[in-house]
Amino acid sequence: MDSSSLRGLLDEYAELEKQLADPAVHADQNRARKLGRRYAELTPVVKTIGELDAARGDLAAAKELAAEDPAFAGEAQEIAGRVPVLEARLTELLLPRDPYDGSDVVMEIKSGEGGEESALFAGDLLRMYLRYAERHGWKAEVLDAVDSDLGGYKDVTVSIKSKGTETDGVWSRLKFEGGVHRVQRVPATESQGRIHTSAAGVLIYPEPEEVEVEIDPNDLRIDVFRSSGPGGQSVNTTDSAVRVTHLPTGIVVSCQNEKSQIQNRARAIQVLQARLQALAEEEAASKAADARRSQVRTVDRSERVRTYNFPENRISDHRVNFKAYNLDQVLDGELDAVLDALATADREERLAAAG
């Protein structure tokens, strides 16, 4: 990036600092949060620019001194070694960011091949993500669920939100989870002790903070029904649950966790907006031969992104050749090692493309 572009970032940072110091800005929480995230995103860039400028200045001074006194040659050499390190760090920080890295997410987990065992595994995946969210201090909420007979899930939708203004939010950590997750284990339904393979699908998309997708009310069919809990028992004596169908795409969103029909309707439409936004971006990316290739829409065991092997206590992510033998801990929410491997591979790919 040239010096004028860097100057532009420094000017933007100073302006953000000024706006965030204005109490009036904080009257609009959405705006303050957006500005805070951008400020947090630019802070390491501005810090590195300052360190690099200082190192270059120190290097020039040390070279002048070394020309007069060879005793300063060692210091000049040490500073010269710091400059390319800072330049590489700045290059990495200036890589184009995913615009949704600070966003909250909506996640769907669907059972697939494997019948009841697949539904039980979908339940295991849900608990894994809920535990991971808990470890990070995120708020997770199940928006809708279709239970299976043995306590698993045929389909479950969950919202996961962060509580702060961190540059890297929920999407930055979980965006690579989309795809088919395969499990190998002896099912609870298997009397002969044979290992079976089944699969569940994970779909994930960023939840827009503000309305970014306009929806024509004439494109919606809205049905109301009575909320139900595990086993089909009613948890509400009124028809407060809402099912929204987007007629042009056939997308269906249900929500039954809010207290009133109005609240459930608003929440369902919010989720629908997120799904339509993800769909539009996916179509655009497909036309450009670019990338949401990790999101798999069919739960086919052959299209797996990850395998959970219970007999060997092994987890394998096939996209980055990650393998570890702590599956029990991963299912308890210790996902950071595999997520770090995916993030590192993504960063290296973007660096290579930038070079």
PDB file of N, CA and C in Angstrom, residues 168-206:
ATOM      1  N   ASP A 168     -12.781  -9.262  15.563  1.00  0.00           N
ATOM      2  CA  ASP A 168     -13.072 -10.636  15.167  1.00  0.00           C
ATOM      3  C   ASP A 168     -14.187 -11.176  16.039  1.00  0.00           C
ATOM      4  N   GLY A 169     -15.379 -11.234  15.472  1.00  0.00           N
ATOM      5  CA  GLY A 169     -16.540 -11.706  16.205  1.00  0.00           C
ATOM      6  C   GLY A 169     -16.828 -13.168  15.954  1.00  0.00           C
ATOM      7  N   VAL A 170     -18.094 -13.544  16.089  1.00  0.00           N
ATOM      8  CA  VAL A 170     -18.495 -14.946  15.974  1.00  0.00           C
ATOM      9  C   VAL A 170     -18.239 -15.478  14.561  1.00  0.00           C
ATOM     10  N   TRP A 171     -18.590 -14.679  13.548  1.00  0.00           N
ATOM     11  CA  TRP A 171     -18.400 -15.131  12.161  1.00  0.00           C
ATOM     12  C   TRP A 171     -16.948 -15.445  11.856  1.00  0.00           C
ATOM     13  N   SER A 172     -16.028 -14.626  12.369  1.00  0.00           N
ATOM     14  CA  SER A 172     -14.605 -14.837  12.071  1.00  0.00           C
ATOM     15  C   SER A 172     -14.130 -16.194  12.571  1.00  0.00           C
ATOM     16  N   ARG A 173     -14.739 -16.709  13.634  1.00  0.00           N
ATOM     17  CA  ARG A 173     -14.318 -17.994  14.192  1.00  0.00           C
ATOM     18  C   ARG A 173     -15.084 -19.171  13.599  1.00  0.00           C
ATOM     19  N   LEU A 174     -16.360 -18.986  13.299  1.00  0.00           N
ATOM     20  CA  LEU A 174     -17.190 -20.131  12.923  1.00  0.00           C
ATOM     21  C   LEU A 174     -17.520 -20.204  11.429  1.00  0.00           C
ATOM     22  N   LYS A 175     -17.030 -19.249  10.628  1.00  0.00           N
ATOM     23  CA  LYS A 175     -17.447 -19.197   9.228  1.00  0.00           C
ATOM     24  C   LYS A 175     -17.010 -20.407   8.404  1.00  0.00           C
ATOM     25  N   PHE A 176     -16.002 -21.133   8.867  1.00  0.00           N
ATOM     26  CA  PHE A 176     -15.543 -22.301   8.111  1.00  0.00           C
ATOM     27  C   PHE A 176     -16.262 -23.590   8.531  1.00  0.00           C
ATOM     28  N   GLU A 177     -17.259 -23.490   9.408  1.00  0.00           N
ATOM     29  CA  GLU A 177     -17.942 -24.687   9.909  1.00  0.00           C
ATOM     30  C   GLU A 177     -18.983 -25.228   8.937  1.00  0.00           C
ATOM     31  N   GLY A 178     -19.335 -24.427   7.921  1.00  0.00           N
ATOM     32  CA  GLY A 178     -20.344 -24.885   6.972  1.00  0.00           C
ATOM     33  C   GLY A 178     -19.871 -26.091   6.185  1.00  0.00           C
ATOM     34  N   GLY A 179     -20.747 -27.078   6.035  1.00  0.00           N
ATOM     35  CA  GLY A 179     -20.407 -28.267   5.262  1.00  0.00           C
ATOM     36  C   GLY A 179     -20.951 -29.518   5.909  1.00  0.00           C
ATOM     37  N   VAL A 180     -20.528 -30.645   5.405  1.00  0.00           N
ATOM     38  CA  VAL A 180     -20.986 -31.939   5.922  1.00  0.00           C
ATOM     39  C   VAL A 180     -20.009 -32.470   6.958  1.00  0.00           C
ATOM     40  N   HIS A 181     -20.522 -32.791   8.127  1.00  0.00           N
ATOM     41  CA  HIS A 181     -19.740 -33.340   9.232  1.00  0.00           C
ATOM     42  C   HIS A 181     -20.104 -34.818   9.365  1.00  0.00           C
ATOM     43  N   ARG A 182     -19.099 -35.663   9.247  1.00  0.00           N
ATOM     44  CA  ARG A 182     -19.325 -37.112   9.231  1.00  0.00           C
ATOM     45  C   ARG A 182     -18.929 -37.715  10.569  1.00  0.00           C
ATOM     46  N   VAL A 183     -19.722 -38.664  11.050  1.00  0.00           N
ATOM     47  CA  VAL A 183     -19.421 -39.334  12.312  1.00  0.00           C
ATOM     48  C   VAL A 183     -19.273 -40.836  12.076  1.00  0.00           C
ATOM     49  N   GLN A 184     -18.285 -41.428  12.754  1.00  0.00           N
ATOM     50  CA  GLN A 184     -18.071 -42.878  12.715  1.00  0.00           C
ATOM     51  C   GLN A 184     -18.097 -43.389  14.150  1.00  0.00           C
ATOM     52  N   ARG A 185     -19.093 -44.197  14.467  1.00  0.00           N
ATOM     53  CA  ARG A 185     -19.216 -44.737  15.830  1.00  0.00           C
ATOM     54  C   ARG A 185     -20.244 -45.864  15.845  1.00  0.00           C
ATOM     55  N   VAL A 186     -20.335 -46.546  16.971  1.00  0.00           N
ATOM     56  CA  VAL A 186     -21.359 -47.566  17.171  1.00  0.00           C
ATOM     57  C   VAL A 186     -22.628 -46.842  17.625  1.00  0.00           C
ATOM     58  N   PRO A 187     -23.677 -46.828  16.811  1.00  0.00           N
ATOM     59  CA  PRO A 187     -24.881 -46.085  17.173  1.00  0.00           C
ATOM     60  C   PRO A 187     -25.597 -46.686  18.375  1.00  0.00           C
ATOM     61  N   ALA A 188     -26.357 -45.847  19.059  1.00  0.00           N
ATOM     62  CA  ALA A 188     -27.172 -46.329  20.179  1.00  0.00           C
ATOM     63  C   ALA A 188     -28.228 -47.303  19.682  1.00  0.00           C
ATOM     64  N   THR A 189     -28.558 -47.226  18.396  1.00  0.00           N
ATOM     65  CA  THR A 189     -29.584 -48.097  17.812  1.00  0.00           C
ATOM     66  C   THR A 189     -29.014 -49.411  17.282  1.00  0.00           C
ATOM     67  N   GLU A 190     -27.698 -49.623  17.413  1.00  0.00           N
ATOM     68  CA  GLU A 190     -27.027 -50.802  16.861  1.00  0.00           C
ATOM     69  C   GLU A 190     -26.803 -51.838  17.958  1.00  0.00           C
ATOM     70  N   SER A 191     -27.396 -53.006  17.803  1.00  0.00           N
ATOM     71  CA  SER A 191     -27.291 -54.048  18.835  1.00  0.00           C
ATOM     72  C   SER A 191     -26.082 -54.955  18.640  1.00  0.00           C
ATOM     73  N   GLN A 192     -25.482 -54.939  17.447  1.00  0.00           N
ATOM     74  CA  GLN A 192     -24.379 -55.852  17.152  1.00  0.00           C
ATOM     75  C   GLN A 192     -22.996 -55.232  17.397  1.00  0.00           C
ATOM     76  N   GLY A 193     -22.963 -53.971  17.803  1.00  0.00           N
ATOM     77  CA  GLY A 193     -21.684 -53.327  18.091  1.00  0.00           C
ATOM     78  C   GLY A 193     -20.895 -52.932  16.869  1.00  0.00           C
ATOM     79  N   ARG A 194     -21.560 -52.818  15.723  1.00  0.00           N
ATOM     80  CA  ARG A 194     -20.868 -52.453  14.485  1.00  0.00           C
ATOM     81  C   ARG A 194     -20.752 -50.931  14.357  1.00  0.00           C
ATOM     82  N   ILE A 195     -19.630 -50.509  13.799  1.00  0.00           N
ATOM     83  CA  ILE A 195     -19.407 -49.076  13.590  1.00  0.00           C
ATOM     84  C   ILE A 195     -20.169 -48.627  12.343  1.00  0.00           C
ATOM     85  N   HIS A 196     -20.923 -47.559  12.489  1.00  0.00           N
ATOM     86  CA  HIS A 196     -21.680 -47.000  11.371  1.00  0.00           C
ATOM     87  C   HIS A 196     -21.131 -45.617  11.022  1.00  0.00           C
ATOM     88  N   THR A 197     -21.356 -45.226   9.793  1.00  0.00           N
ATOM     89  CA  THR A 197     -21.002 -43.874   9.355  1.00  0.00           C
ATOM     90  C   THR A 197     -22.279 -43.130   8.987  1.00  0.00           C
ATOM     91  N   SER A 198     -22.448 -41.949   9.536  1.00  0.00           N
ATOM     92  CA  SER A 198     -23.583 -41.110   9.166  1.00  0.00           C
ATOM     93  C   SER A 198     -23.097 -39.673   9.102  1.00  0.00           C
ATOM     94  N   ALA A 199     -23.993 -38.758   8.768  1.00  0.00           N
ATOM     95  CA  ALA A 199     -23.572 -37.379   8.559  1.00  0.00           C
ATOM     96  C   ALA A 199     -24.652 -36.390   8.953  1.00  0.00           C
ATOM     97  N   ALA A 200     -24.207 -35.192   9.290  1.00  0.00           N
ATOM     98  CA  ALA A 200     -25.108 -34.069   9.536  1.00  0.00           C
ATOM     99  C   ALA A 200     -24.536 -32.856   8.822  1.00  0.00           C
ATOM    100  N   GLY A 201     -25.400 -31.966   8.382  1.00  0.00           N
ATOM    101  CA  GLY A 201     -24.954 -30.787   7.655  1.00  0.00           C
ATOM    102  C   GLY A 201     -25.033 -29.541   8.512  1.00  0.00           C
ATOM    103  N   VAL A 202     -24.054 -28.670   8.369  1.00  0.00           N
ATOM    104  CA  VAL A 202     -24.042 -27.386   9.074  1.00  0.00           C
ATOM    105  C   VAL A 202     -24.076 -26.270   8.035  1.00  0.00           C
ATOM    106  N   LEU A 203     -25.023 -25.365   8.175  1.00  0.00           N
ATOM    107  CA  LEU A 203     -25.122 -24.166   7.346  1.00  0.00           C
ATOM    108  C   LEU A 203     -24.939 -22.975   8.261  1.00  0.00           C
ATOM    109  N   ILE A 204     -24.152 -22.003   7.848  1.00  0.00           N
ATOM    110  CA  ILE A 204     -23.896 -20.858   8.712  1.00  0.00           C
ATOM    111  C   ILE A 204     -23.825 -19.599   7.862  1.00  0.00           C
ATOM    112  N   TYR A 205     -24.397 -18.519   8.380  1.00  0.00           N
ATOM    113  CA  TYR A 205     -24.379 -17.260   7.649  1.00  0.00           C
ATOM    114  C   TYR A 205     -24.360 -16.102   8.633  1.00  0.00           C
ATOM    115  N   PRO A 206     -23.732 -14.975   8.233  1.00  0.00           N
ATOM    116  CA  PRO A 206     -23.673 -13.829   9.132  1.00  0.00           C
ATOM    117  C   PRO A 206     -25.047 -13.203   9.292  1.00  0.00           C
TER     118      PRO A 206
END
